[in-house]
Short mmCIF file of C-alpha atoms in Angstrom, two decimals:
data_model
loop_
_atom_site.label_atom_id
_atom_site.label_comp_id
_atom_site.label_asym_id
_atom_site.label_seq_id
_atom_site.Cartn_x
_atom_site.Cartn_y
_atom_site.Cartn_z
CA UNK O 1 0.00 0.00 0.00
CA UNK O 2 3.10 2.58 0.94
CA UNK O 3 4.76 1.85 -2.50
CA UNK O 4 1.23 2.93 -4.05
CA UNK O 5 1.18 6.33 -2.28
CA UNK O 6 4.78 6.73 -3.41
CA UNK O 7 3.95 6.36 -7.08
CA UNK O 8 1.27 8.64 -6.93
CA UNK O 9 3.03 11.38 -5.26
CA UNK O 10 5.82 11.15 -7.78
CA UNK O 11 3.06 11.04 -10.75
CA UNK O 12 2.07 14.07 -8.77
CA UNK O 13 5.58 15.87 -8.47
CA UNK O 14 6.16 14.80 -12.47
CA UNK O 15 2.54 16.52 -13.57
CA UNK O 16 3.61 19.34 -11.58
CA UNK O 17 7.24 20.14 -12.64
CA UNK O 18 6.33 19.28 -16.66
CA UNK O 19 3.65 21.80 -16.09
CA UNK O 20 5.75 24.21 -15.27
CA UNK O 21 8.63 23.42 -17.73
CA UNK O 22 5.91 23.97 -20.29
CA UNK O 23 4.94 27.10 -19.29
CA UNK O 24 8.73 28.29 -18.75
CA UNK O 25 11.57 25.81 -19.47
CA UNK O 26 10.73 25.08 -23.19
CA UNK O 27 12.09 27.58 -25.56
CA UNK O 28 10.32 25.50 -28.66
CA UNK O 29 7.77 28.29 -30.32
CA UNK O 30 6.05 24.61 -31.79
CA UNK O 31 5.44 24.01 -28.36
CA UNK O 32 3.81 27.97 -26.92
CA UNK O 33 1.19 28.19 -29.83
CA UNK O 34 -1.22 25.97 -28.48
CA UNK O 35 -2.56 25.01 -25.06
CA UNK O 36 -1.10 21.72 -24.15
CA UNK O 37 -3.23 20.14 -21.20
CA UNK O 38 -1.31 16.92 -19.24
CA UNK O 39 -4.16 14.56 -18.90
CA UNK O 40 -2.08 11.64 -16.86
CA UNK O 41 1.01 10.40 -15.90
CA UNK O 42 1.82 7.11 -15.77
CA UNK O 43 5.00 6.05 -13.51
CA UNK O 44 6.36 2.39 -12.71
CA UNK O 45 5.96 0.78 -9.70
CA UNK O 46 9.76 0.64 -9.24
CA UNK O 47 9.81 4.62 -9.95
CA UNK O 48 11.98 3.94 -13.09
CA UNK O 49 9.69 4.63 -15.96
CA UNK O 50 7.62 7.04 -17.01
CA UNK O 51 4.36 8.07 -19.13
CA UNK O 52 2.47 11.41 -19.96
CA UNK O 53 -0.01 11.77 -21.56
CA UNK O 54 -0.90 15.46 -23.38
CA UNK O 55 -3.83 16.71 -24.89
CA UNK O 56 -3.25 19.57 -27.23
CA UNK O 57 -5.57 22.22 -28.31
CA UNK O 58 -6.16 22.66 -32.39
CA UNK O 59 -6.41 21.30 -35.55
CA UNK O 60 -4.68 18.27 -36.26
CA UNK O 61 -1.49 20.32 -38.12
CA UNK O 62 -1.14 22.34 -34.54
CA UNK O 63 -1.71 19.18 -32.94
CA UNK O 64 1.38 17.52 -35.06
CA UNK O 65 3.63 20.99 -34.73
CA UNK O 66 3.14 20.87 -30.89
CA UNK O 67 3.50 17.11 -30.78
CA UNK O 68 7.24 16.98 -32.81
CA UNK O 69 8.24 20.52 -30.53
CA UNK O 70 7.46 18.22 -27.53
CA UNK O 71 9.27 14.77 -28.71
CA UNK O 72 12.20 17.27 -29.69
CA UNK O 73 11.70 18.71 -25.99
CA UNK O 74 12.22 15.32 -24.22
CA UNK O 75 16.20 14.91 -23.60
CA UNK O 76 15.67 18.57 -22.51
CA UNK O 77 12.49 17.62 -20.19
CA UNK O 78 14.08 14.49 -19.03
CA UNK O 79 17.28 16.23 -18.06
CA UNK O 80 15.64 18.58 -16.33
CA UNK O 81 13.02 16.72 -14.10
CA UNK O 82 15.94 14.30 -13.20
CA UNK O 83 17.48 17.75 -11.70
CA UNK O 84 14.49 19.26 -10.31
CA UNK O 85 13.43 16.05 -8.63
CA UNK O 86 16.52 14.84 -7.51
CA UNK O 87 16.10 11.38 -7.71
CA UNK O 88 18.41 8.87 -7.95
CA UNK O 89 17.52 7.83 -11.44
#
């Protein structure tokens, strides 16, 4: 039941610091025309992996501008939670 809690707070802590990474970390204009919503976030029960889900706002060329500014985003987004979070992987 403890390891439960723990994977939802860090779901929680992930939704939270993307969110804000979106708003300011990501210098990607793909990424700022549109609003990007994070619907879920998925994490591993041994806190290793990790899954988020988006849901962006237009028609489905903005959707697929957005989409490839995010996917180029990742090694920065990854990089950066790692940092933010501090955790040990």
């Amino acid at each position: 039941m403890a390891q439960g809690r723990r994977v939802e707070r860090v779901a929680a802590l992930i939704r939270r610091e993307v969110s804000e990474l979106l708003i300011n970390g990501i210098r990607d204009e793909r990424v700022h025309h549109n609003m990007i919503t994070i619907t879920d976030v998925y994490v591993s029960g041994d806190l290793q992996h990790c899954k988020i889900h988006v849901s962006i706002y237009g028609n489905e060329t903005q959707k697929a501008n957005v989409l490839e500014g995010l996917r180029a985003a990742s090694p920065f987004l990854k990089g950066e939670l790692a940092r933010r979070l501090q955790m040990r992987r």
